[in-house]
Coordinates of C-alpha atoms and ligand atoms in Angstrom, one line a residue:
M13 CA 0.0 0.0 0.0
E14 CA 1.3 3.4 -0.9
H15 CA 1.9 6.0 1.8
E16 CA -0.1 9.1 1.5
H17 CA 2.0 12.1 0.7
T18 CA 1.7 15.2 2.7
D19 CA 2.4 18.4 0.8
P20 CA 5.9 19.4 1.8
V21 CA 5.0 23.1 1.4
R22 CA 2.3 23.3 4.1
A23 CA 0.5 26.7 4.0
R24 CA 1.4 28.5 7.2
R25 CA -1.1 30.8 8.9
R26 CA -0.9 34.4 8.0
R27 CA 1.3 36.3 10.4
V28 CA -0.4 39.6 11.4
L29 CA 1.2 42.3 13.6
I30 CA -1.2 44.6 15.4
T31 CA 0.1 47.9 16.9
G32 CA -1.9 49.7 19.5
A33 CA -3.3 46.4 20.6
G34 CA -4.4 47.8 23.9
G35 CA -6.6 50.4 22.3
Q36 CA -10.3 50.0 21.5
L37 CA -9.7 49.2 17.8
G38 CA -6.6 47.1 18.5
R39 CA -8.7 44.8 20.7
A40 CA -11.4 44.4 18.1
L41 CA -8.8 43.6 15.4
Q42 CA -7.5 40.8 17.6
V43 CA -11.0 39.3 17.6
A44 CA -11.6 39.8 13.9
F45 CA -8.2 38.3 13.0
A46 CA -8.3 35.5 15.6
D47 CA -7.9 32.8 12.9
D48 CA -4.5 34.3 12.0
D49 CA -1.2 34.0 13.8
V50 CA -1.5 37.4 15.5
V51 CA 1.4 39.3 17.2
A52 CA -0.4 41.9 19.3
L53 CA 1.8 44.7 20.6
G54 CA 0.8 47.4 23.1
R55 CA 2.7 50.5 23.8
A56 CA 4.9 48.8 26.4
D57 CA 5.9 46.2 23.8
W58 CA 6.7 48.8 21.1
D59 CA 6.6 52.5 21.3
V60 CA 6.0 53.2 17.6
A61 CA 7.6 56.6 17.8
F62 CA 10.9 54.6 17.8
P63 CA 12.1 52.3 15.0
P64 CA 11.2 48.6 15.3
S65 CA 13.7 46.4 17.1
N66 CA 15.8 43.9 15.2
S67 CA 13.7 41.0 16.5
L68 CA 10.6 42.6 15.0
L69 CA 12.4 43.2 11.7
Q70 CA 13.6 39.6 11.5
G71 CA 10.2 38.0 12.1
E72 CA 8.4 37.2 8.8
L73 CA 5.2 39.3 8.6
D74 CA 2.3 39.1 6.1
L75 CA 0.3 42.0 7.3
V76 CA 0.6 45.0 9.7
L77 CA -2.6 46.5 11.2
H78 CA -1.3 49.9 12.5
A79 CA -3.8 50.9 15.1
A80 CA -1.4 52.7 17.5
A81 CA -1.9 56.5 17.4
W82 CA -2.0 59.7 19.4
T83 CA -5.8 60.0 19.6
D84 CA -6.0 62.9 22.1
V85 CA -7.5 65.5 19.7
D86 CA -7.4 68.4 22.1
G87 CA -4.0 67.5 23.5
A88 CA -2.5 67.6 20.0
E89 CA -3.2 71.3 19.9
T90 CA -0.7 72.0 22.7
D91 CA 1.8 69.3 21.7
P92 CA 1.6 69.0 17.9
Q93 CA 5.2 67.7 17.7
G94 CA 4.5 64.9 20.2
A95 CA 1.4 64.0 18.2
A96 CA 3.3 64.0 15.0
A97 CA 6.1 61.8 16.4
V98 CA 3.5 59.1 17.2
N99 CA 1.2 59.5 14.2
V100 CA 3.6 60.4 11.4
G101 CA 6.9 58.9 12.7
G102 CA 5.0 55.9 14.0
T103 CA 3.4 55.2 10.7
A104 CA 6.8 55.5 8.9
N105 CA 8.2 53.0 11.5
A106 CA 5.3 50.6 11.0
V107 CA 5.7 50.7 7.2
S108 CA 9.5 50.1 7.6
L109 CA 8.6 46.5 8.7
G110 CA 8.2 45.8 5.0
A111 CA 4.8 44.0 5.1
P112 CA 1.5 45.2 3.5
T113 CA 0.1 47.7 6.0
V114 CA -3.3 49.0 7.0
L115 CA -3.2 52.6 8.4
F116 CA -6.2 53.9 10.3
S117 CA -7.0 57.5 9.5
T118 CA -9.9 59.8 10.2
D119 CA -12.8 62.0 9.0
Y120 CA -10.9 64.8 10.8
V121 CA -8.7 65.2 7.7
F122 CA -11.7 67.1 6.3
D123 CA -13.0 70.5 7.2
G124 CA -16.7 69.5 7.1
R125 CA -17.7 72.3 4.8
K126 CA -18.6 70.2 1.8
G127 CA -22.3 70.0 2.8
A128 CA -22.5 66.4 1.5
P129 CA -20.8 63.0 2.4
Y130 CA -17.1 62.8 1.8
V131 CA -15.8 60.2 -0.7
E132 CA -12.2 59.1 -1.2
S133 CA -11.4 61.5 -4.0
D134 CA -12.5 64.6 -2.0
G135 CA -9.6 66.9 -1.1
P136 CA -8.6 66.9 2.6
S137 CA -8.3 70.1 4.6
P138 CA -7.9 69.4 8.3
L139 CA -8.9 71.9 10.9
S140 CA -6.9 70.6 13.8
A141 CA -3.3 69.6 14.7
Y142 CA -4.5 66.0 15.1
G143 CA -6.1 66.0 11.7
R144 CA -2.9 67.4 10.1
T145 CA -0.8 64.6 11.8
K146 CA -3.2 62.0 10.4
L147 CA -3.0 63.5 6.9
H148 CA 0.8 63.4 7.1
A149 CA 0.5 59.8 8.4
E150 CA -1.4 58.9 5.2
A151 CA 1.5 60.3 3.2
A152 CA 4.0 58.4 5.3
A153 CA 2.1 55.2 4.8
G154 CA 2.6 55.6 1.0
S155 CA 0.6 54.4 -1.9
D156 CA 1.2 50.7 -1.1
A157 CA -0.8 50.8 2.1
W158 CA -4.5 50.4 2.7
I159 CA -5.5 53.8 4.3
V160 CA -8.8 53.2 6.1
R161 CA -10.5 56.4 7.1
T162 CA -13.1 55.9 9.8
S163 CA -15.0 58.0 12.3
W164 CA -16.4 58.4 15.8
L165 CA -15.2 55.0 17.0
F166 CA -16.7 53.3 20.0
G167 CA -16.4 49.9 21.6
P168 CA -16.7 48.1 24.9
T169 CA -13.3 49.1 26.2
G170 CA -11.1 52.3 26.4
H171 CA -12.0 55.9 26.2
N172 CA -15.0 56.6 24.0
F173 CA -18.2 58.6 23.9
L174 CA -20.4 55.6 24.5
R175 CA -18.6 54.6 27.7
T176 CA -18.6 58.2 28.9
M177 CA -22.4 58.5 28.4
L178 CA -23.0 55.2 30.2
R179 CA -21.1 56.5 33.2
L180 CA -22.8 60.0 33.1
G181 CA -26.2 58.5 32.5
E182 CA -25.9 56.5 35.8
E183 CA -24.7 59.6 37.7
R184 CA -26.9 62.4 36.4
D185 CA -30.4 63.4 35.3
E186 CA -29.2 65.5 32.4
V187 CA -26.1 65.9 30.2
A188 CA -25.2 68.7 27.8
V189 CA -24.2 67.3 24.4
V190 CA -23.1 69.0 21.2
D191 CA -25.8 69.0 18.5
D192 CA -24.0 70.8 15.7
Q193 CA -21.5 68.1 14.7
R194 CA -22.7 65.4 12.5
G195 CA -20.9 62.1 11.8
C196 CA -21.1 58.3 11.7
P197 CA -20.6 56.6 15.0
T198 CA -18.7 53.4 14.1
Y199 CA -18.6 50.3 16.3
V200 CA -15.0 48.9 16.4
G201 CA -16.3 45.3 16.0
H202 CA -18.0 46.3 12.7
L203 CA -14.9 48.2 11.5
A204 CA -12.5 45.3 12.3
A205 CA -14.7 42.9 10.4
A206 CA -14.8 45.3 7.4
V207 CA -11.0 45.6 7.5
R208 CA -10.7 41.8 7.4
E209 CA -13.0 41.7 4.4
L210 CA -10.9 44.4 2.6
V211 CA -7.7 42.6 3.2
D212 CA -9.0 39.0 2.6
A213 CA -10.4 40.1 -0.7
D214 CA -7.1 41.8 -1.5
R215 CA -8.8 45.0 -2.6
P216 CA -6.5 47.6 -4.2
R217 CA -4.4 49.6 -1.9
G218 CA -5.0 53.3 -1.3
I219 CA -7.7 55.2 0.6
W220 CA -10.9 53.5 1.7
H221 CA -13.7 55.2 3.6
L222 CA -15.1 52.7 6.1
A223 CA -17.7 54.1 8.5
A224 CA -21.1 53.0 9.9
D225 CA -24.2 53.5 7.7
G226 CA -26.4 56.4 8.8
D227 CA -25.4 59.5 10.5
C228 CA -26.4 61.6 13.5
T229 CA -25.2 64.3 15.9
W230 CA -23.4 63.6 19.2
A231 CA -26.7 64.6 21.0
D232 CA -28.7 62.1 18.9
F233 CA -26.1 59.4 19.7
A234 CA -26.3 60.2 23.4
E235 CA -30.1 59.9 23.3
A236 CA -29.9 56.6 21.5
I237 CA -27.4 55.3 24.1
F238 CA -29.7 56.3 27.0
E239 CA -32.7 54.8 25.3
D240 CA -31.1 51.5 24.4
A241 CA -29.3 51.2 27.8
A242 CA -32.6 52.1 29.6
L243 CA -31.0 55.0 31.5
E244 CA -33.2 57.8 32.8
C245 CA -31.1 60.8 31.6
S246 CA -32.1 63.6 29.3
V247 CA -29.9 65.3 26.7
R248 CA -29.6 69.1 26.6
R249 CA -28.5 70.1 23.1
I250 CA -25.7 72.6 23.0
T251 CA -23.4 74.1 20.4
T252 CA -19.7 73.3 19.8
E253 CA -19.0 76.9 20.8
E254 CA -20.7 76.4 24.2
L255 CA -18.6 73.4 24.8
G256 CA -15.4 75.4 24.1
R257 CA -12.9 72.6 23.3
P258 CA -9.4 73.6 22.1
A259 CA -9.4 71.7 18.8
L260 CA -11.7 72.6 15.9
R261 CA -13.7 69.7 14.5
P262 CA -15.5 69.3 11.2
A263 CA -19.2 70.1 11.6
H264 CA -20.4 67.7 8.9
A265 CA -18.1 64.8 8.2
I266 CA -20.0 61.8 6.9
L267 CA -17.7 59.2 5.2
R268 CA -18.9 57.2 2.3
S269 CA -17.1 55.1 -0.3
E270 CA -17.2 55.6 -4.0
R271 CA -14.9 52.5 -4.6
D272 CA -15.9 49.2 -6.1
G273 CA -16.0 46.4 -3.6
A274 CA -16.0 48.6 -0.5
P275 CA -17.2 46.7 2.5
V276 CA -20.5 48.0 3.8
L277 CA -20.8 48.5 7.5
P278 CA -24.1 48.1 9.4
H279 CA -26.0 51.2 10.6
W280 CA -24.6 52.9 13.7
R281 CA -27.7 52.0 15.7
D282 CA -27.0 48.3 15.0
G283 CA -23.4 49.0 16.2
L284 CA -24.7 50.5 19.3
R285 CA -26.9 47.5 20.1
A286 CA -24.0 45.1 19.3
C287 CA -21.7 47.0 21.7
L288 CA -24.3 47.2 24.5
A289 CA -24.9 43.4 24.1
E290 CA -21.1 42.9 24.4
L291 CA -21.2 44.9 27.6
G292 CA -24.1 42.7 28.8
R293 CA -26.6 45.5 28.8
Ligands
NAP307 N1 -11.3 57.1 18.3 C1 -11.9 57.6 17.2 O1 -13.0 58.2 17.2 C2 -11.2 57.5 15.8 C3 -11.8 58.1 14.7 C4 -11.2 58.0 13.5 C5 -10.0 57.3 13.4 N2 -9.4 56.8 14.5 C6 -8.1 56.2 14.3 O2 -8.2 54.8 14.6 C7 -7.1 54.3 15.2 C8 -7.4 53.5 16.5 O3 -8.0 54.5 17.4 P1 -8.6 54.0 18.8 O4 -9.9 54.7 18.9 O5 -8.5 52.5 19.0 O6 -7.6 54.8 19.8 P2 -7.2 54.4 21.2 O7 -8.2 53.5 21.9 O8 -6.7 55.6 21.9 O9 -5.9 53.4 21.0 C9 -4.7 53.9 20.5 C10 -3.7 53.0 21.1 O10 -2.4 53.5 20.7 C11 -1.5 53.4 21.8 N3 -0.4 54.3 21.6 C12 -0.4 55.7 21.8 N4 0.9 56.2 21.6 C13 1.6 55.1 21.3 C14 3.0 54.9 20.9 N5 3.8 55.9 20.9 N6 3.4 53.7 20.7 C15 2.6 52.6 20.7 N7 1.3 52.7 21.0 C16 0.8 53.9 21.3 C17 -2.4 53.8 22.9 O11 -1.8 53.4 24.1 P3 -2.1 54.2 25.5 O12 -3.5 53.8 25.9 O13 -1.0 53.7 26.4 O14 -1.9 55.7 25.2 C18 -3.7 53.0 22.6 O15 -3.6 51.7 23.2 C19 -6.1 55.5 15.3 O16 -5.3 55.5 14.2 C20 -7.0 56.7 15.3 O17 -6.4 57.8 14.8 C21 -10.0 56.9 15.7

């Protein structure tokens, strides 16, 4: 009887490095890419403002999901160089690993004055230091990267609007929330699944807009959170000017894709329900 032959070139699992693995998106990416051989690095493992260590450079990598970033939008106004070191320098360092890379960018590269949804071919014009660093990061990623612009991320961990509202909604009867900024609140679980779809289908590199379907203001989002989490808290609608934050933000930044084969994300309200379910609420 003949012996069965095993293929000498056994396909190995895809080796995926995730930066910013402790952040809200980094965690969701670890779930979405769980079938792969994932190397998840938090800031303590690799401060991306510094070049990668030799051991990182020696390991064979098939994909880099670069989710590490300076995300303190107001803090970037007082320390734009610090923000640039992480966002621009960090992206150049991630790309230097030599593997296909996904860079995460933002609706804050736009000024919000278009009066209609933004598609990939629209010209950027950031209003804030953070937005400028992310635009420079896109340039640092180069034309061989997937540049995924997304917006208003929320998830079950980390610092985000949903978690802040859940806390305030338990403590107060009323919260004042901005009602003159409109965007697409995007659940990190839905974004991570869409990124996996983009990469698995080997869609062309370049800019992709991936944000939740639908749009709303922060005040609308807060009301939906209180409704779905059954919290007795009302929303007082205020203006951006009343809130008085240091960084300017686009008033109307809805991201949509004009590209063939763009993954379609669920509605933000479905993202909200999925996230609350994950939190056991
Ligand atoms: N959050 C949003 O609404 C939003 C919207 C559009 C695009 N994005 C983009 O999406 C990506 C993920 O954002 P996110 O919401 O997941 O942010 P996040 O929760 O703040 O996560 C970012 C992670 O990066 C880490 N980090 C910061 N500086 C670092 C450094 N020098 N070296 C290594 N790691 C560092 C942070 O660590 P520490 O916690 O220790 O600081 C954190 O774990 C970012 O590129 C962001 O610009 C975010």
